[in-house]
Amino acid sequence: MADADRMTPKGRPPALFPLFAGIETLPGIGPKAADALETMGVTRPRDLILTLPSGGIARRAVDRIADLRPPEVATLKVTVTRHSAPSGRGRPYRVTCTDGQSDLVLVFFHARRDWLEKELPIGQKRVVSGKVERFDGTAQMVHPDHILHEGEDLPADFEPVYPLAAGLTQKQMAKGAEAALARAPEMEEWIDPALLAREGWPGWRDALMQAHAPQGPADLAASSSARTRLAYDELFAHQLTLALARRQHRRGKGRRSQGGGQLRERVLSSLPWPPTGAQRRAVAEIADDMASDLRMNRLLQGDVGAGKTLVAMLSLLIAVEAGGQGVLMAPTEILARQHLRALMPLAQAAGIRIEALTGRDKGDARANILTDLAEGRIDILVGTHAVFQDEVRFRDLRLAVIDEQHRFGVAQRLKLAAKGDAAPPDVLVMTATPIPRSLSLAQYGDLDLSVLDEKPPGRKPITTIMLDDRRMDEIVDRIGKALQGGARAYWVCPLVEESELSDLTAAEARFSALRARFGDAVRMVHGQMPAEERDAAMADFVAGRAQILVATTVIEVGVDVPEASIMVIERAESFGLAQLHQLRGRVGRGQAASSCVLMYHAPLTEGGARRLHTLRETEDGFRIAEVDLEMRGAGDVIGTAQSGLPRFRIADLERQAGLMQVAQADARAFLERDPEMTSDRGRAIRALLWLMEQDQAIRLIKTG
C-alpha cells in the first residue's frame, strides 16, 4: 500500500491523519532513529503512542551530597571543580563536583574531552541525575542520565523507561512520544457508557497521557486504570472484527438440516454407557445450529478422551437424517483410517454407509467411491486433503467436520465450502488441544464455542511417574514383565533437535535396542515411512501381533488402541506440555490400569522440571494449557506460524482473559443493537477500527 493511500484512506476521520504520517515528521527522529524504530514495528506516530513505557526509574531529589544513600538514583545541584583526563588507554575521564562540603565524581568512559568541557565547565553550577554509588569512600555517578543547566526542567521523580532498539536513546523515545501524543486528538467515546462508568476508566486521550507519564510502579502494571482501558480498546476492536466476520458468515445462506433422531437413537442405544452431560449439551447446540437457515460455524473443544468422536458422529447423523451427507476431515492418513475404525461400529448400529478416501486410494476402488459419493450411496465420508480435489463431489453435503483445524488452511476450508451445491455446508471444527479461554477467544472468536469438559465414565486415571534415564534398564525390565501379562506399550522417542532427521535417528536406535531384547514383538512408526509400512506396523500393534510400538510424535493426536496401557516418553523434558499431555492420552482408553513414564535426562532445567511436575500432578488438559500459556506465551502455545493470533501492542492475552471475554460480549451485543453502526457510538467505533487498523472489519462494514 502506498504511503499516500495509508495517509488518507477513504472514511478515516481527519483528526487521525497526523497520527498516520511518517515517523520522521516527529522532532528528533532522523533517518537513523527511524530505521531503528522500524525494527520495533514503529513507523508512524500512531505506533509510538501505542508503545508504552516498559519500566520506570524512581529519582530522589537531594539537597546535599552527604544525604545520598548509595546505591540509588538521585538528582542534585553541584558546582564543577576539576577535570581529570584519563591517564592511560581504557581509563575513564573524571569530573569532580562539590556542594561546598562534599565531593561527587562524575565518571565517563570513551567520552570526548571537548564535549565534557563544554557541558561541564569548571566553576559552573549544574543539576546532575543518575545512579550514585560509593567507591573508595567517595560518591560517584557513572554516565549521568541528565546534565542540566540551572532553571531547566528537572527530571520527574518517576521517569518512564521505554523499550529500545539498537541506535535509540531514552531521550529520543521520550521526546518522540511526547510529540506523538500532542497529535492525539480528543475522540468520541467508543466504549459502552455503562462499562466505562462501572470500571472508572479515563477517556482515550487521558489514558494515553497517564500511561506515558507513570507516577510510580503501580502505573506500569497491566491492571492500572489507564493501561486496562487501552488494552480493552485493542481487544474490543479485535473482537468486533471477529464478530463482523461471524455475522458475515452467518449471513451466507445455509440449509436447514433437521433430523428426526432415529439414527442417533440407534447409536446411543448401542453404547456401553450413556453420553456425558457435556456431550449431550454440545450435540444439542450443534443440532440447534443445523436446524437454522444460518450457516453453522462452531468450534468443538475437548480434552484428551472427552468424547469428541461421538459428538462428531451424532452431528453427522443429523445431516444424514435430514436427507444429506457428511464429511469428516482428518489431517493425516493414520488419523483418517482410525476415525473410520472408530466410527464403523456406530455407522453399523445406525444402518448407514461410511467410507474413507485418502491419497492412497487408487484405480477402481477410488472410482467406485467417487461414483457412490456423487450419487448419494455413501452417507458419511472420512478423508484427508484428498477430499479437497475437484473430482470429489457429493450429492448433498450438509455438514463438514474438520478435525485438528489448525492443520488446514483457510483456502482449503473455502474449497470444502464450495462442495455444497445448494449452499455451503455447516462447519464443525474440532480440536483435541485444550486452549485457554483467552486464546480460544482471540483465535476462534468468530466461531461459536462448545466445550467438552467432562470425561466419559469408562476412562480410567493414568499413573504418571518421573524417572531418570539412568534407570533405563529398570524401565525395560518392567515393560518385559508387563508384556508377559499381555500388556501393550508405546515408546515415544525424543525430539533431539527441530528436525525430522534427528527424530528418526533416535527412533531407529531405540527400535534396534528394543528389538534386540524383545524380538518380533516390536514395531516402529514415524512420519517418513511409506504409508503402507506405517499402516502395517500400526495394524500389527492394534491386532496384538506386536506389543511395543516405537514411535515419533506421529502418534501424538487421535491414535486409539484401547489395549495399550503403557506410555514411555524418552527425554520427556524436550517436549512441550501440550504435546506430553496428548501423548499420555494415548493410554488409559481400555479396562487395564495405565501408566505413563516421563523419562528425563538430568539435570533438569527449571522449565523442564515444571513441565514434568505439572503433568505428574494433573490430567486436566485445561489446567495444563494454562500452565503452558504462563510458561511459553500465546504465540508459542498455538504455534506462531499458524496461530492466527493478533499482535497486540498493549493487551496481554496471558493475563487479561477476563477483559477479552467482556470485549467479545460487548462486540456481539453492540452489533445486535446497531448492525449498520450508524449510532453515535457506532461512528466512534468506526474511528477505533481505523485507529487499530482493523482493515478486515472496515471492509466487512462496507460489504455488510
Coordinates of N, CA and C in Angstrom, one line a residue, residues 334 338 341 479 483 486-494 506-508 510-512 514-515 518-527 529 532-570 583 586-587:
I334 N -3.2 -41.7 8.9 CA -3.3 -42.5 10.1 C -4.6 -42.2 10.8
Q338 N -8.1 -44.3 11.3 CA -8.5 -44.6 12.7 C -9.9 -44.0 13.0
R341 N -12.2 -46.6 11.6 CA -12.3 -47.7 12.6 C -13.2 -47.4 13.7
I479 N 8.8 -53.3 31.6 CA 8.0 -53.5 30.4 C 7.9 -55.0 30.1
L483 N 4.6 -57.2 29.5 CA 4.3 -57.8 28.3 C 4.0 -59.3 28.5
G486 N 0.5 -59.7 28.9 CA -0.4 -59.3 27.7 C -0.5 -57.8 27.5
A487 N 0.3 -57.0 28.2 CA 0.2 -55.5 28.0 C 0.8 -55.1 26.7
R488 N 0.4 -53.9 26.2 CA 1.0 -53.3 25.0 C 1.5 -51.9 25.4
A489 N 2.6 -51.5 24.8 CA 3.2 -50.3 25.2 C 3.7 -49.4 24.1
Y490 N 3.5 -48.1 24.2 CA 4.1 -47.1 23.3 C 5.5 -46.7 23.9
W491 N 6.4 -46.5 23.0 CA 7.7 -45.9 23.4 C 8.0 -44.8 22.4
V492 N 7.8 -43.5 23.0 CA 8.0 -42.4 22.1 C 9.4 -41.8 22.2
C493 N 10.0 -41.6 21.1 CA 11.4 -41.1 21.1 C 11.5 -39.6 21.1
P494 N 12.6 -39.1 21.5 CA 12.7 -37.6 21.8 C 12.9 -36.8 20.5
A506 N 16.8 -41.1 16.4 CA 16.6 -41.6 17.8 C 15.6 -42.7 17.8
A507 N 14.5 -42.7 17.0 CA 13.5 -43.7 16.9 C 14.2 -45.0 16.5
E508 N 15.0 -45.0 15.4 CA 15.6 -46.2 14.9 C 16.6 -46.8 15.9
R510 N 16.4 -46.6 19.2 CA 15.7 -47.3 20.3 C 15.0 -48.5 19.8
F511 N 14.5 -48.5 18.5 CA 13.8 -49.6 17.9 C 14.8 -50.8 17.9
S512 N 16.0 -50.6 17.4 CA 17.0 -51.6 17.3 C 17.3 -52.2 18.7
L514 N 15.4 -52.2 21.4 CA 14.2 -53.0 22.0 C 14.0 -54.3 21.2
R515 N 14.3 -54.2 19.9 CA 14.1 -55.4 19.0 C 15.1 -56.5 19.5
F518 N 13.4 -57.8 22.7 CA 12.0 -58.4 22.7 C 11.7 -59.0 21.3
G519 N 12.6 -59.0 20.4 CA 12.4 -59.7 19.1 C 11.2 -59.1 18.3
D520 N 10.4 -60.0 17.7 CA 9.4 -59.6 16.8 C 8.2 -58.9 17.4
A521 N 8.2 -58.7 18.8 CA 7.1 -58.0 19.5 C 7.2 -56.5 19.3
V522 N 8.2 -56.0 18.6 CA 8.5 -54.6 18.5 C 8.2 -54.1 17.0
R523 N 7.5 -53.0 16.9 CA 7.3 -52.3 15.6 C 7.7 -50.9 15.7
M524 N 7.8 -50.2 14.6 CA 8.1 -48.8 14.6 C 7.3 -48.0 13.6
V525 N 6.9 -46.8 14.0 CA 6.2 -45.9 13.0 C 6.8 -44.5 13.2
H526 N 7.0 -43.8 12.0 CA 7.5 -42.5 12.0 C 7.0 -41.8 10.7
G527 N 7.1 -40.5 10.7 CA 6.4 -39.7 9.6 C 7.0 -39.9 8.3
M529 N 8.1 -42.8 7.0 CA 7.9 -44.2 6.4 C 6.8 -44.1 5.3
E532 N 2.1 -47.4 3.5 CA 1.7 -48.8 3.6 C 2.5 -49.4 4.8
E533 N 3.8 -49.1 4.9 CA 4.5 -49.7 6.0 C 4.0 -49.2 7.4
R534 N 3.8 -47.9 7.4 CA 3.3 -47.3 8.7 C 2.0 -48.0 9.1
D535 N 1.1 -48.1 8.2 CA -0.3 -48.7 8.5 C -0.1 -50.1 8.9
A536 N 0.8 -50.8 8.2 CA 1.0 -52.3 8.6 C 1.5 -52.4 10.0
A537 N 2.5 -51.5 10.3 CA 3.0 -51.6 11.7 C 2.0 -51.3 12.7
M538 N 1.1 -50.2 12.4 CA 0.1 -49.9 13.3 C -1.0 -51.0 13.4
A539 N -1.3 -51.6 12.3 CA -2.3 -52.7 12.3 C -1.8 -53.9 13.2
D540 N -0.5 -54.2 13.1 CA 0.1 -55.2 13.9 C -0.1 -54.9 15.4
F541 N 0.1 -53.6 15.8 CA 0.0 -53.2 17.2 C -1.4 -53.3 17.6
V542 N -2.3 -52.8 16.7 CA -3.8 -52.8 17.1 C -4.2 -54.3 17.3
A543 N -3.8 -55.2 16.4 CA -4.2 -56.6 16.5 C -3.6 -57.4 17.6
G544 N -2.5 -56.8 18.2 CA -1.8 -57.6 19.2 C -0.6 -58.4 18.7
R545 N -0.4 -58.4 17.4 CA 0.7 -59.2 16.8 C 2.0 -58.5 17.3
A546 N 2.0 -57.3 17.6 CA 3.2 -56.6 18.2 C 2.7 -56.0 19.5
Q547 N 3.6 -55.9 20.5 CA 3.3 -55.4 21.8 C 3.9 -54.1 22.2
I548 N 5.0 -53.8 21.4 CA 5.7 -52.5 21.7 C 5.7 -51.7 20.4
L549 N 5.2 -50.5 20.4 CA 5.3 -49.6 19.2 C 6.2 -48.4 19.5
V550 N 7.4 -48.5 18.9 CA 8.3 -47.3 19.0 C 7.9 -46.3 18.0
A551 N 7.8 -45.0 18.4 CA 7.1 -44.0 17.6 C 7.8 -42.7 17.8
T552 N 7.6 -41.8 16.8 CA 7.9 -40.4 16.9 C 6.5 -39.8 17.3
T553 N 6.4 -38.5 17.3 CA 5.2 -37.8 17.7 C 4.1 -37.9 16.6
V554 N 4.3 -38.8 15.6 CA 3.3 -39.1 14.6 C 2.0 -39.6 15.3
I555 N 2.2 -40.2 16.5 CA 1.1 -40.8 17.2 C 0.5 -39.8 18.2
E556 N 0.9 -38.6 18.2 CA 0.5 -37.6 19.2 C -1.0 -37.4 19.3
V557 N -1.7 -37.3 18.2 CA -3.1 -36.9 18.3 C -4.0 -38.0 17.7
G558 N -5.0 -38.5 18.5 CA -6.0 -39.3 17.9 C -5.8 -40.8 17.9
V559 N -4.6 -41.3 17.9 CA -4.4 -42.7 17.8 C -5.0 -43.4 19.0
D560 N -5.8 -44.5 18.7 CA -6.7 -45.1 19.7 C -6.6 -46.6 19.7
V561 N -5.8 -47.1 20.6 CA -5.6 -48.6 20.8 C -6.0 -48.9 22.3
P562 N -7.2 -49.3 22.5 CA -7.7 -49.4 23.9 C -6.8 -50.4 24.7
E563 N -6.2 -51.4 24.1 CA -5.4 -52.4 24.8 C -4.0 -51.8 25.2
A564 N -3.6 -50.7 24.7 CA -2.3 -50.1 25.1 C -2.4 -49.5 26.5
S565 N -1.6 -49.9 27.4 CA -1.7 -49.3 28.8 C -0.4 -48.7 29.3
I566 N 0.6 -48.7 28.5 CA 1.9 -48.2 29.0 C 2.4 -47.1 28.0
M567 N 2.8 -46.0 28.4 CA 3.4 -44.9 27.6 C 4.7 -44.6 28.2
V568 N 5.8 -44.8 27.4 CA 7.1 -44.3 27.8 C 7.5 -43.2 26.9
I569 N 7.8 -42.0 27.5 CA 8.3 -40.9 26.7 C 9.7 -40.6 27.1
E570 N 10.6 -40.9 26.1 CA 12.0 -40.7 26.3 C 12.4 -39.2 26.2
L583 N 0.3 -37.1 24.2 CA 0.9 -38.4 24.2 C 0.4 -39.3 25.3
R586 N -2.8 -41.3 24.9 CA -3.0 -42.5 24.0 C -3.2 -43.7 24.9
V587 N -3.0 -43.6 26.2 CA -3.2 -44.8 27.1 C -4.4 -44.4 28.0

